[in-house]
PDB file of N, CA and C and ligand atoms in Angstrom:
ATOM      1  N   UNK D 473      -5.631  -9.491  -1.564  1.00  0.00           N
ATOM      2  CA  UNK D 473      -5.457  -8.178  -0.986  1.00  0.00           C
ATOM      3  C   UNK D 473      -4.863  -8.337   0.403  1.00  0.00           C
ATOM      4  N   UNK D 474      -3.940  -7.490   0.694  1.00  0.00           N
ATOM      5  CA  UNK D 474      -3.325  -7.439   2.026  1.00  0.00           C
ATOM      6  C   UNK D 474      -3.864  -6.200   2.724  1.00  0.00           C
ATOM      7  N   UNK D 475      -4.443  -6.428   3.888  1.00  0.00           N
ATOM      8  CA  UNK D 475      -5.252  -5.415   4.565  1.00  0.00           C
ATOM      9  C   UNK D 475      -4.718  -5.188   5.984  1.00  0.00           C
ATOM     10  N   UNK D 476      -4.520  -3.939   6.387  1.00  0.00           N
ATOM     11  CA  UNK D 476      -4.029  -3.676   7.737  1.00  0.00           C
ATOM     12  C   UNK D 476      -5.110  -3.760   8.813  1.00  0.00           C
ATOM     13  N   UNK D 477      -6.271  -4.291   8.417  1.00  0.00           N
ATOM     14  CA  UNK D 477      -7.393  -4.449   9.357  1.00  0.00           C
ATOM     15  C   UNK D 477      -7.821  -3.090   9.904  1.00  0.00           C
ATOM     16  N   UNK D 478      -8.034  -3.005  11.204  1.00  0.00           N
ATOM     17  CA  UNK D 478      -8.577  -1.768  11.770  1.00  0.00           C
ATOM     18  C   UNK D 478      -7.584  -0.605  11.768  1.00  0.00           C
ATOM     19  N   UNK D 479      -6.344  -0.861  11.379  1.00  0.00           N
ATOM     20  CA  UNK D 479      -5.349   0.217  11.326  1.00  0.00           C
ATOM     21  C   UNK D 479      -5.410   1.020  10.026  1.00  0.00           C
ATOM     22  N   UNK D 480      -6.305   0.656   9.128  1.00  0.00           N
ATOM     23  CA  UNK D 480      -6.335   1.288   7.798  1.00  0.00           C
ATOM     24  C   UNK D 480      -6.352   2.812   7.867  1.00  0.00           C
ATOM     25  N   UNK D 481      -5.497   3.410   7.044  1.00  0.00           N
ATOM     26  CA  UNK D 481      -5.518   4.840   6.764  1.00  0.00           C
ATOM     27  C   UNK D 481      -5.275   4.984   5.273  1.00  0.00           C
ATOM     28  N   UNK D 482      -5.920   5.917   4.602  1.00  0.00           N
ATOM     29  CA  UNK D 482      -5.715   6.062   3.165  1.00  0.00           C
ATOM     30  C   UNK D 482      -4.290   6.527   2.855  1.00  0.00           C
ATOM     31  N   UNK D 483      -3.800   6.213   1.656  1.00  0.00           N
ATOM     32  CA  UNK D 483      -2.469   6.678   1.277  1.00  0.00           C
ATOM     33  C   UNK D 483      -2.452   8.191   1.106  1.00  0.00           C
ATOM     34  N   UNK D 484      -1.260   8.735   1.080  1.00  0.00           N
ATOM     35  CA  UNK D 484      -1.118  10.186   0.940  1.00  0.00           C
ATOM     36  C   UNK D 484      -0.325  10.526  -0.316  1.00  0.00           C
ATOM     37  N   UNK D 485      -0.601  11.682  -0.859  1.00  0.00           N
ATOM     38  CA  UNK D 485       0.067  12.168  -2.065  1.00  0.00           C
ATOM     39  C   UNK D 485       1.573  12.298  -1.816  1.00  0.00           C
ATOM     40  N   UNK D 486       2.371  11.804  -2.767  1.00  0.00           N
ATOM     41  CA  UNK D 486       3.828  11.874  -2.645  1.00  0.00           C
ATOM     42  C   UNK D 486       4.350  13.306  -2.782  1.00  0.00           C
ATOM     43  N   UNK D 487       3.549  14.188  -3.373  1.00  0.00           N
ATOM     44  CA  UNK D 487       4.001  15.567  -3.603  1.00  0.00           C
ATOM     45  C   UNK D 487       3.574  16.527  -2.501  1.00  0.00           C
ATOM     46  N   UNK D 488       2.313  16.432  -2.069  1.00  0.00           N
ATOM     47  CA  UNK D 488       1.823  17.443  -1.119  1.00  0.00           C
ATOM     48  C   UNK D 488       1.305  16.857   0.190  1.00  0.00           C
ATOM     49  N   UNK D 489       1.234  15.514   0.295  1.00  0.00           N
ATOM     50  CA  UNK D 489       0.823  14.886   1.546  1.00  0.00           C
ATOM     51  C   UNK D 489      -0.675  14.820   1.773  1.00  0.00           C
ATOM     52  N   UNK D 490      -1.477  15.265   0.816  1.00  0.00           N
ATOM     53  CA  UNK D 490      -2.927  15.198   0.973  1.00  0.00           C
ATOM     54  C   UNK D 490      -3.397  13.744   0.969  1.00  0.00           C
ATOM     55  N   UNK D 491      -4.279  13.399   1.900  1.00  0.00           N
ATOM     56  CA  UNK D 491      -4.825  12.046   1.948  1.00  0.00           C
ATOM     57  C   UNK D 491      -5.757  11.795   0.777  1.00  0.00           C
ATOM     58  N   UNK D 492      -5.641  10.595   0.196  1.00  0.00           N
ATOM     59  CA  UNK D 492      -6.598  10.161  -0.810  1.00  0.00           C
ATOM     60  C   UNK D 492      -7.927   9.904  -0.109  1.00  0.00           C
ATOM     61  N   UNK D 493      -9.019  10.180  -0.773  1.00  0.00           N
ATOM     62  CA  UNK D 493     -10.332   9.897  -0.211  1.00  0.00           C
ATOM     63  C   UNK D 493     -10.441   8.391   0.045  1.00  0.00           C
ATOM     64  N   UNK D 494     -10.719   8.004   1.292  1.00  0.00           N
ATOM     65  CA  UNK D 494     -10.734   6.580   1.639  1.00  0.00           C
ATOM     66  C   UNK D 494     -11.832   5.823   0.895  1.00  0.00           C
ATOM     67  N   UNK D 495     -12.976   6.468   0.657  1.00  0.00           N
ATOM     68  CA  UNK D 495     -14.066   5.793  -0.076  1.00  0.00           C
ATOM     69  C   UNK D 495     -13.626   5.493  -1.512  1.00  0.00           C
ATOM     70  N   UNK D 496     -12.969   6.489  -2.160  1.00  0.00           N
ATOM     71  CA  UNK D 496     -12.464   6.295  -3.528  1.00  0.00           C
ATOM     72  C   UNK D 496     -11.443   5.162  -3.546  1.00  0.00           C
ATOM     73  N   UNK D 497     -10.582   5.126  -2.536  1.00  0.00           N
ATOM     74  CA  UNK D 497      -9.541   4.102  -2.447  1.00  0.00           C
ATOM     75  C   UNK D 497     -10.158   2.709  -2.298  1.00  0.00           C
ATOM     76  N   UNK D 498     -11.063   2.565  -1.353  1.00  0.00           N
ATOM     77  CA  UNK D 498     -11.655   1.256  -1.072  1.00  0.00           C
ATOM     78  C   UNK D 498     -12.542   0.800  -2.236  1.00  0.00           C
ATOM     79  N   UNK D 499     -13.249   1.736  -2.869  1.00  0.00           N
ATOM     80  CA  UNK D 499     -14.098   1.373  -4.015  1.00  0.00           C
ATOM     81  C   UNK D 499     -13.270   0.862  -5.189  1.00  0.00           C
ATOM     82  N   UNK D 500     -12.008   1.233  -5.275  1.00  0.00           N
ATOM     83  CA  UNK D 500     -11.147   0.812  -6.389  1.00  0.00           C
ATOM     84  C   UNK D 500     -10.539  -0.568  -6.167  1.00  0.00           C
ATOM     85  N   UNK D 501     -10.720  -1.130  -4.970  1.00  0.00           N
ATOM     86  CA  UNK D 501     -10.119  -2.434  -4.671  1.00  0.00           C
ATOM     87  C   UNK D 501     -10.698  -3.534  -5.552  1.00  0.00           C
ATOM     88  N   UNK D 502     -12.013  -3.514  -5.757  1.00  0.00           N
ATOM     89  CA  UNK D 502     -12.659  -4.588  -6.524  1.00  0.00           C
ATOM     90  C   UNK D 502     -12.066  -4.724  -7.933  1.00  0.00           C
ATOM     91  N   UNK D 503     -12.015  -3.654  -8.735  1.00  0.00           N
ATOM     92  CA  UNK D 503     -11.384  -3.814 -10.055  1.00  0.00           C
ATOM     93  C   UNK D 503      -9.900  -4.163  -9.955  1.00  0.00           C
ATOM     94  N   UNK D 504      -9.228  -3.670  -8.922  1.00  0.00           N
ATOM     95  CA  UNK D 504      -7.814  -3.971  -8.715  1.00  0.00           C
ATOM     96  C   UNK D 504      -7.645  -5.483  -8.485  1.00  0.00           C
ATOM     97  N   UNK D 505      -8.569  -6.085  -7.743  1.00  0.00           N
ATOM     98  CA  UNK D 505      -8.506  -7.533  -7.505  1.00  0.00           C
ATOM     99  C   UNK D 505      -8.686  -8.324  -8.799  1.00  0.00           C
ATOM    100  N   UNK D 506      -9.335  -7.708  -9.782  1.00  0.00           N
ATOM    101  CA  UNK D 506      -9.555  -8.375 -11.065  1.00  0.00           C
ATOM    102  C   UNK D 506      -8.482  -8.012 -12.081  1.00  0.00           C
ATOM    103  N   UNK D 507      -7.397  -7.393 -11.625  1.00  0.00           N
ATOM    104  CA  UNK D 507      -6.242  -7.179 -12.491  1.00  0.00           C
ATOM    105  C   UNK D 507      -6.050  -5.803 -13.058  1.00  0.00           C
ATOM    106  N   UNK D 508      -6.923  -4.860 -12.705  1.00  0.00           N
ATOM    107  CA  UNK D 508      -6.772  -3.505 -13.218  1.00  0.00           C
ATOM    108  C   UNK D 508      -6.383  -2.587 -12.062  1.00  0.00           C
ATOM    109  N   UNK D 509      -5.102  -2.314 -11.948  1.00  0.00           N
ATOM    110  CA  UNK D 509      -4.649  -1.427 -10.872  1.00  0.00           C
ATOM    111  C   UNK D 509      -5.062  -0.005 -11.204  1.00  0.00           C
ATOM    112  N   UNK D 510      -5.817   0.619 -10.316  1.00  0.00           N
ATOM    113  CA  UNK D 510      -6.281   1.978 -10.601  1.00  0.00           C
ATOM    114  C   UNK D 510      -5.164   3.013 -10.494  1.00  0.00           C
ATOM    115  N   UNK D 511      -5.353   4.109 -11.185  1.00  0.00           N
ATOM    116  CA  UNK D 511      -4.492   5.283 -11.059  1.00  0.00           C
ATOM    117  C   UNK D 511      -5.297   6.343 -10.329  1.00  0.00           C
ATOM    118  N   UNK D 512      -4.693   6.935  -9.302  1.00  0.00           N
ATOM    119  CA  UNK D 512      -5.353   8.010  -8.565  1.00  0.00           C
ATOM    120  C   UNK D 512      -4.633   9.322  -8.834  1.00  0.00           C
ATOM    121  N   UNK D 513      -5.398  10.377  -8.862  1.00  0.00           N
ATOM    122  CA  UNK D 513      -4.844  11.716  -9.046  1.00  0.00           C
ATOM    123  C   UNK D 513      -5.194  12.549  -7.817  1.00  0.00           C
ATOM    124  N   UNK D 514      -4.198  13.216  -7.273  1.00  0.00           N
ATOM    125  CA  UNK D 514      -4.408  14.062  -6.089  1.00  0.00           C
ATOM    126  C   UNK D 514      -5.323  15.228  -6.441  1.00  0.00           C
ATOM    127  N   UNK D 515      -6.368  15.397  -5.640  1.00  0.00           N
ATOM    128  CA  UNK D 515      -7.300  16.489  -5.858  1.00  0.00           C
ATOM    129  C   UNK D 515      -6.722  17.843  -5.494  1.00  0.00           C
ATOM    130  N   UNK D 516      -5.611  17.860  -4.773  1.00  0.00           N
ATOM    131  CA  UNK D 516      -5.011  19.120  -4.335  1.00  0.00           C
ATOM    132  C   UNK D 516      -3.961  19.637  -5.314  1.00  0.00           C
ATOM    133  N   UNK D 517      -3.028  18.745  -5.755  1.00  0.00           N
ATOM    134  CA  UNK D 517      -1.901  19.219  -6.574  1.00  0.00           C
ATOM    135  C   UNK D 517      -1.839  18.574  -7.959  1.00  0.00           C
ATOM    136  N   UNK D 518      -2.654  17.524  -8.187  1.00  0.00           N
ATOM    137  CA  UNK D 518      -2.674  16.900  -9.508  1.00  0.00           C
ATOM    138  C   UNK D 518      -1.672  15.782  -9.718  1.00  0.00           C
ATOM    139  N   UNK D 519      -0.869  15.446  -8.682  1.00  0.00           N
ATOM    140  CA  UNK D 519       0.067  14.321  -8.817  1.00  0.00           C
ATOM    141  C   UNK D 519      -0.733  13.056  -9.081  1.00  0.00           C
ATOM    142  N   UNK D 520      -0.223  12.193  -9.951  1.00  0.00           N
ATOM    143  CA  UNK D 520      -0.951  11.000 -10.343  1.00  0.00           C
ATOM    144  C   UNK D 520      -0.010   9.799 -10.354  1.00  0.00           C
ATOM    145  N   UNK D 521      -0.519   8.665  -9.873  1.00  0.00           N
ATOM    146  CA  UNK D 521       0.287   7.442  -9.856  1.00  0.00           C
ATOM    147  C   UNK D 521      -0.618   6.234  -9.681  1.00  0.00           C
ATOM    148  N   UNK D 522      -0.070   5.070 -10.038  1.00  0.00           N
ATOM    149  CA  UNK D 522      -0.790   3.825  -9.780  1.00  0.00           C
ATOM    150  C   UNK D 522      -1.051   3.696  -8.282  1.00  0.00           C
ATOM    151  N   UNK D 523      -2.130   3.021  -7.914  1.00  0.00           N
ATOM    152  CA  UNK D 523      -2.530   2.901  -6.511  1.00  0.00           C
ATOM    153  C   UNK D 523      -1.410   2.366  -5.624  1.00  0.00           C
ATOM    154  N   UNK D 524      -0.696   1.364  -6.110  1.00  0.00           N
ATOM    155  CA  UNK D 524       0.364   0.765  -5.303  1.00  0.00           C
ATOM    156  C   UNK D 524       1.578   1.639  -5.112  1.00  0.00           C
ATOM    157  N   UNK D 525       1.651   2.729  -5.851  1.00  0.00           N
ATOM    158  CA  UNK D 525       2.796   3.640  -5.727  1.00  0.00           C
ATOM    159  C   UNK D 525       2.510   4.837  -4.832  1.00  0.00           C
ATOM    160  N   UNK D 526       1.276   4.928  -4.322  1.00  0.00           N
ATOM    161  CA  UNK D 526       0.969   6.010  -3.383  1.00  0.00           C
ATOM    162  C   UNK D 526       1.569   5.666  -2.016  1.00  0.00           C
ATOM    163  N   UNK D 527       2.299   6.589  -1.404  1.00  0.00           N
ATOM    164  CA  UNK D 527       2.864   6.307  -0.076  1.00  0.00           C
ATOM    165  C   UNK D 527       1.788   5.977   0.940  1.00  0.00           C
ATOM    166  N   UNK D 528       2.079   4.992   1.766  1.00  0.00           N
ATOM    167  CA  UNK D 528       1.108   4.594   2.795  1.00  0.00           C
ATOM    168  C   UNK D 528       1.853   4.064   4.014  1.00  0.00           C
ATOM    169  N   UNK D 529       1.282   4.305   5.164  1.00  0.00           N
ATOM    170  CA  UNK D 529       1.797   3.710   6.389  1.00  0.00           C
ATOM    171  C   UNK D 529       0.886   2.580   6.825  1.00  0.00           C
ATOM    172  N   UNK D 530      -0.418   2.810   6.711  1.00  0.00           N
ATOM    173  CA  UNK D 530      -1.398   1.808   7.148  1.00  0.00           C
ATOM    174  C   UNK D 530      -2.382   1.523   6.026  1.00  0.00           C
ATOM    175  N   UNK D 531      -1.890   1.492   4.796  1.00  0.00           N
ATOM    176  CA  UNK D 531      -2.739   1.255   3.650  1.00  0.00           C
ATOM    177  C   UNK D 531      -2.861  -0.217   3.311  1.00  0.00           C
ATOM    178  N   UNK D 532      -3.545  -0.492   2.221  1.00  0.00           N
ATOM    179  CA  UNK D 532      -3.723  -1.856   1.754  1.00  0.00           C
ATOM    180  C   UNK D 532      -3.026  -2.020   0.407  1.00  0.00           C
ATOM    181  N   UNK D 533      -2.825  -3.280   0.024  1.00  0.00           N
ATOM    182  CA  UNK D 533      -2.162  -3.551  -1.241  1.00  0.00           C
ATOM    183  C   UNK D 533      -2.743  -4.809  -1.866  1.00  0.00           C
ATOM    184  N   UNK D 534      -2.657  -4.871  -3.179  1.00  0.00           N
ATOM    185  CA  UNK D 534      -3.068  -6.053  -3.925  1.00  0.00           C
ATOM    186  C   UNK D 534      -1.815  -6.620  -4.569  1.00  0.00           C
ATOM    187  N   UNK D 535      -1.617  -7.920  -4.397  1.00  0.00           N
ATOM    188  CA  UNK D 535      -0.432  -8.549  -4.958  1.00  0.00           C
ATOM    189  C   UNK D 535      -0.583 -10.049  -4.973  1.00  0.00           C
ATOM    190  N   UNK D 536       0.423 -10.733  -5.438  1.00  0.00           N
ATOM    191  CA  UNK D 536       0.302 -12.176  -5.555  1.00  0.00           C
ATOM    192  C   UNK D 536       1.024 -12.949  -4.458  1.00  0.00           C
ATOM    193  N   UNK D 537       2.143 -12.504  -4.014  1.00  0.00           N
ATOM    194  CA  UNK D 537       2.898 -13.232  -2.997  1.00  0.00           C
ATOM    195  C   UNK D 537       3.225 -12.273  -1.858  1.00  0.00           C
ATOM    196  N   UNK D 538       3.152 -12.784  -0.635  1.00  0.00           N
ATOM    197  CA  UNK D 538       3.486 -11.954   0.519  1.00  0.00           C
ATOM    198  C   UNK D 538       4.535 -12.644   1.368  1.00  0.00           C
ATOM    199  N   UNK D 539       5.358 -11.844   1.976  1.00  0.00           N
ATOM    200  CA  UNK D 539       6.260 -12.311   3.014  1.00  0.00           C
ATOM    201  C   UNK D 539       5.655 -11.799   4.308  1.00  0.00           C
ATOM    202  N   UNK D 540       5.275 -12.683   5.184  1.00  0.00           N
ATOM    203  CA  UNK D 540       4.600 -12.293   6.412  1.00  0.00           C
ATOM    204  C   UNK D 540       5.539 -12.484   7.595  1.00  0.00           C
ATOM    205  N   UNK D 541       5.698 -11.449   8.361  1.00  0.00           N
ATOM    206  CA  UNK D 541       6.570 -11.489   9.533  1.00  0.00           C
ATOM    207  C   UNK D 541       5.728 -11.165  10.755  1.00  0.00           C
ATOM    208  N   UNK D 542       5.868 -11.929  11.799  1.00  0.00           N
ATOM    209  CA  UNK D 542       5.094 -11.702  13.021  1.00  0.00           C
ATOM    210  C   UNK D 542       6.023 -11.333  14.170  1.00  0.00           C
ATOM    211  N   UNK D 543       5.634 -10.292  14.887  1.00  0.00           N
ATOM    212  CA  UNK D 543       6.380  -9.852  16.065  1.00  0.00           C
ATOM    213  C   UNK D 543       7.823  -9.477  15.771  1.00  0.00           C
ATOM    214  N   UNK D 544       8.018  -8.824  14.619  1.00  0.00           N
ATOM    215  CA  UNK D 544       9.347  -8.353  14.257  1.00  0.00           C
ATOM    216  C   UNK D 544       9.499  -6.896  14.626  1.00  0.00           C
ATOM    217  N   UNK D 545      10.738  -6.483  14.756  1.00  0.00           N
ATOM    218  CA  UNK D 545      11.014  -5.063  14.908  1.00  0.00           C
ATOM    219  C   UNK D 545      10.758  -4.420  13.539  1.00  0.00           C
ATOM    220  N   UNK D 546      10.646  -3.108  13.461  1.00  0.00           N
ATOM    221  CA  UNK D 546      10.416  -2.470  12.156  1.00  0.00           C
ATOM    222  C   UNK D 546      11.486  -2.894  11.138  1.00  0.00           C
ATOM    223  N   UNK D 547      11.039  -3.161   9.912  1.00  0.00           N
ATOM    224  CA  UNK D 547      11.962  -3.609   8.864  1.00  0.00           C
ATOM    225  C   UNK D 547      12.812  -2.438   8.376  1.00  0.00           C
ATOM    226  N   UNK D 548      14.070  -2.711   8.091  1.00  0.00           N
ATOM    227  CA  UNK D 548      14.947  -1.658   7.573  1.00  0.00           C
ATOM    228  C   UNK D 548      14.657  -1.427   6.095  1.00  0.00           C
ATOM    229  N   UNK D 549      14.997  -0.250   5.617  1.00  0.00           N
ATOM    230  CA  UNK D 549      14.832   0.057   4.191  1.00  0.00           C
ATOM    231  C   UNK D 549      15.671  -0.899   3.351  1.00  0.00           C
ATOM    232  N   UNK D 550      16.842  -1.298   3.839  1.00  0.00           N
ATOM    233  CA  UNK D 550      17.720  -2.232   3.122  1.00  0.00           C
ATOM    234  C   UNK D 550      17.006  -3.576   2.937  1.00  0.00           C
ATOM    235  N   UNK D 551      16.383  -4.063   3.993  1.00  0.00           N
ATOM    236  CA  UNK D 551      15.652  -5.328   3.925  1.00  0.00           C
ATOM    237  C   UNK D 551      14.497  -5.233   2.924  1.00  0.00           C
ATOM    238  N   UNK D 552      13.718  -4.162   2.996  1.00  0.00           N
ATOM    239  CA  UNK D 552      12.580  -3.982   2.092  1.00  0.00           C
ATOM    240  C   UNK D 552      13.055  -3.907   0.642  1.00  0.00           C
ATOM    241  N   UNK D 553      14.143  -3.179   0.396  1.00  0.00           N
ATOM    242  CA  UNK D 553      14.670  -3.061  -0.969  1.00  0.00           C
ATOM    243  C   UNK D 553      15.163  -4.409  -1.482  1.00  0.00           C
ATOM    244  N   UNK D 554      15.785  -5.217  -0.619  1.00  0.00           N
ATOM    245  CA  UNK D 554      16.275  -6.526  -1.042  1.00  0.00           C
ATOM    246  C   UNK D 554      15.101  -7.461  -1.368  1.00  0.00           C
ATOM    247  N   UNK D 555      14.070  -7.471  -0.547  1.00  0.00           N
ATOM    248  CA  UNK D 555      12.896  -8.295  -0.845  1.00  0.00           C
ATOM    249  C   UNK D 555      12.265  -7.830  -2.154  1.00  0.00           C
ATOM    250  N   UNK D 556      12.160  -6.530  -2.336  1.00  0.00           N
ATOM    251  CA  UNK D 556      11.594  -5.985  -3.565  1.00  0.00           C
ATOM    252  C   UNK D 556      12.424  -6.410  -4.778  1.00  0.00           C
ATOM    253  N   UNK D 557      13.746  -6.338  -4.661  1.00  0.00           N
ATOM    254  CA  UNK D 557      14.623  -6.731  -5.762  1.00  0.00           C
ATOM    255  C   UNK D 557      14.410  -8.209  -6.089  1.00  0.00           C
ATOM    256  N   UNK D 558      14.351  -9.052  -5.072  1.00  0.00           N
ATOM    257  CA  UNK D 558      14.167 -10.486  -5.287  1.00  0.00           C
ATOM    258  C   UNK D 558      12.806 -10.796  -5.898  1.00  0.00           C
ATOM    259  N   UNK D 559      11.820  -9.943  -5.615  1.00  0.00           N
ATOM    260  CA  UNK D 559      10.466 -10.145  -6.142  1.00  0.00           C
ATOM    261  C   UNK D 559      10.280  -9.550  -7.526  1.00  0.00           C
ATOM    262  N   UNK D 560      11.246  -8.830  -8.024  1.00  0.00           N
ATOM    263  CA  UNK D 560      11.124  -8.282  -9.364  1.00  0.00           C
ATOM    264  C   UNK D 560      10.960  -6.786  -9.422  1.00  0.00           C
ATOM    265  N   UNK D 561      11.119  -6.094  -8.317  1.00  0.00           N
ATOM    266  CA  UNK D 561      11.181  -4.646  -8.368  1.00  0.00           C
ATOM    267  C   UNK D 561      10.037  -3.867  -7.768  1.00  0.00           C
ATOM    268  N   UNK D 562       8.895  -4.463  -7.536  1.00  0.00           N
ATOM    269  CA  UNK D 562       7.769  -3.687  -6.994  1.00  0.00           C
ATOM    270  C   UNK D 562       7.294  -4.375  -5.720  1.00  0.00           C
ATOM    271  N   UNK D 563       7.203  -3.623  -4.658  1.00  0.00           N
ATOM    272  CA  UNK D 563       6.903  -4.217  -3.364  1.00  0.00           C
ATOM    273  C   UNK D 563       6.166  -3.193  -2.502  1.00  0.00           C
ATOM    274  N   UNK D 564       5.196  -3.653  -1.745  1.00  0.00           N
ATOM    275  CA  UNK D 564       4.510  -2.790  -0.807  1.00  0.00           C
ATOM    276  C   UNK D 564       4.609  -3.387   0.578  1.00  0.00           C
ATOM    277  N   UNK D 565       4.495  -2.550   1.571  1.00  0.00           N
ATOM    278  CA  UNK D 565       4.525  -3.011   2.955  1.00  0.00           C
ATOM    279  C   UNK D 565       3.173  -2.695   3.578  1.00  0.00           C
ATOM    280  N   UNK D 566       2.532  -3.721   4.113  1.00  0.00           N
ATOM    281  CA  UNK D 566       1.256  -3.558   4.808  1.00  0.00           C
ATOM    282  C   UNK D 566       1.478  -3.974   6.249  1.00  0.00           C
ATOM    283  N   UNK D 567       1.201  -3.067   7.139  1.00  0.00           N
ATOM    284  CA  UNK D 567       1.404  -3.337   8.565  1.00  0.00           C
ATOM    285  C   UNK D 567       0.055  -3.571   9.223  1.00  0.00           C
ATOM    286  N   UNK D 568      -0.008  -4.595  10.046  1.00  0.00           N
ATOM    287  CA  UNK D 568      -1.252  -4.893  10.748  1.00  0.00           C
ATOM    288  C   UNK D 568      -0.917  -5.360  12.154  1.00  0.00           C
ATOM    289  N   UNK D 569      -1.830  -5.115  13.042  1.00  0.00           N
ATOM    290  CA  UNK D 569      -1.699  -5.637  14.405  1.00  0.00           C
ATOM    291  C   UNK D 569      -2.791  -6.667  14.583  1.00  0.00           C
ATOM    292  N   UNK D 570      -2.422  -7.851  15.014  1.00  0.00           N
ATOM    293  CA  UNK D 570      -3.419  -8.913  15.225  1.00  0.00           C
ATOM    294  C   UNK D 570      -3.489  -9.278  16.681  1.00  0.00           C
TER     295      UNK D 570
HETATM  296 ZN1   ZN Z 981      -0.925  16.262  -3.940  1.00  0.00          ZN
END
């Protein structure tokens, strides 16, 4: 799991911007670590998606390989898309301050 440490904020619905309940999000990490990525449904509008597809700025992610950058300027969308393409199409960005 890649964790933004104390910067954590729950992801938000891609349709209406409602925050996912942080307790529901964090409670789903354990099964996600064992290979079952949870699907969350927005309580406000009903939008539903896999946990890793919920938009996040300071969220967490579960994955197998990470590219870690320290003291970089914000990554461009082009850079993120290229890393995602090289990794096989699915990529999340977790930002942390250490
Ligand atoms: Zn929604």
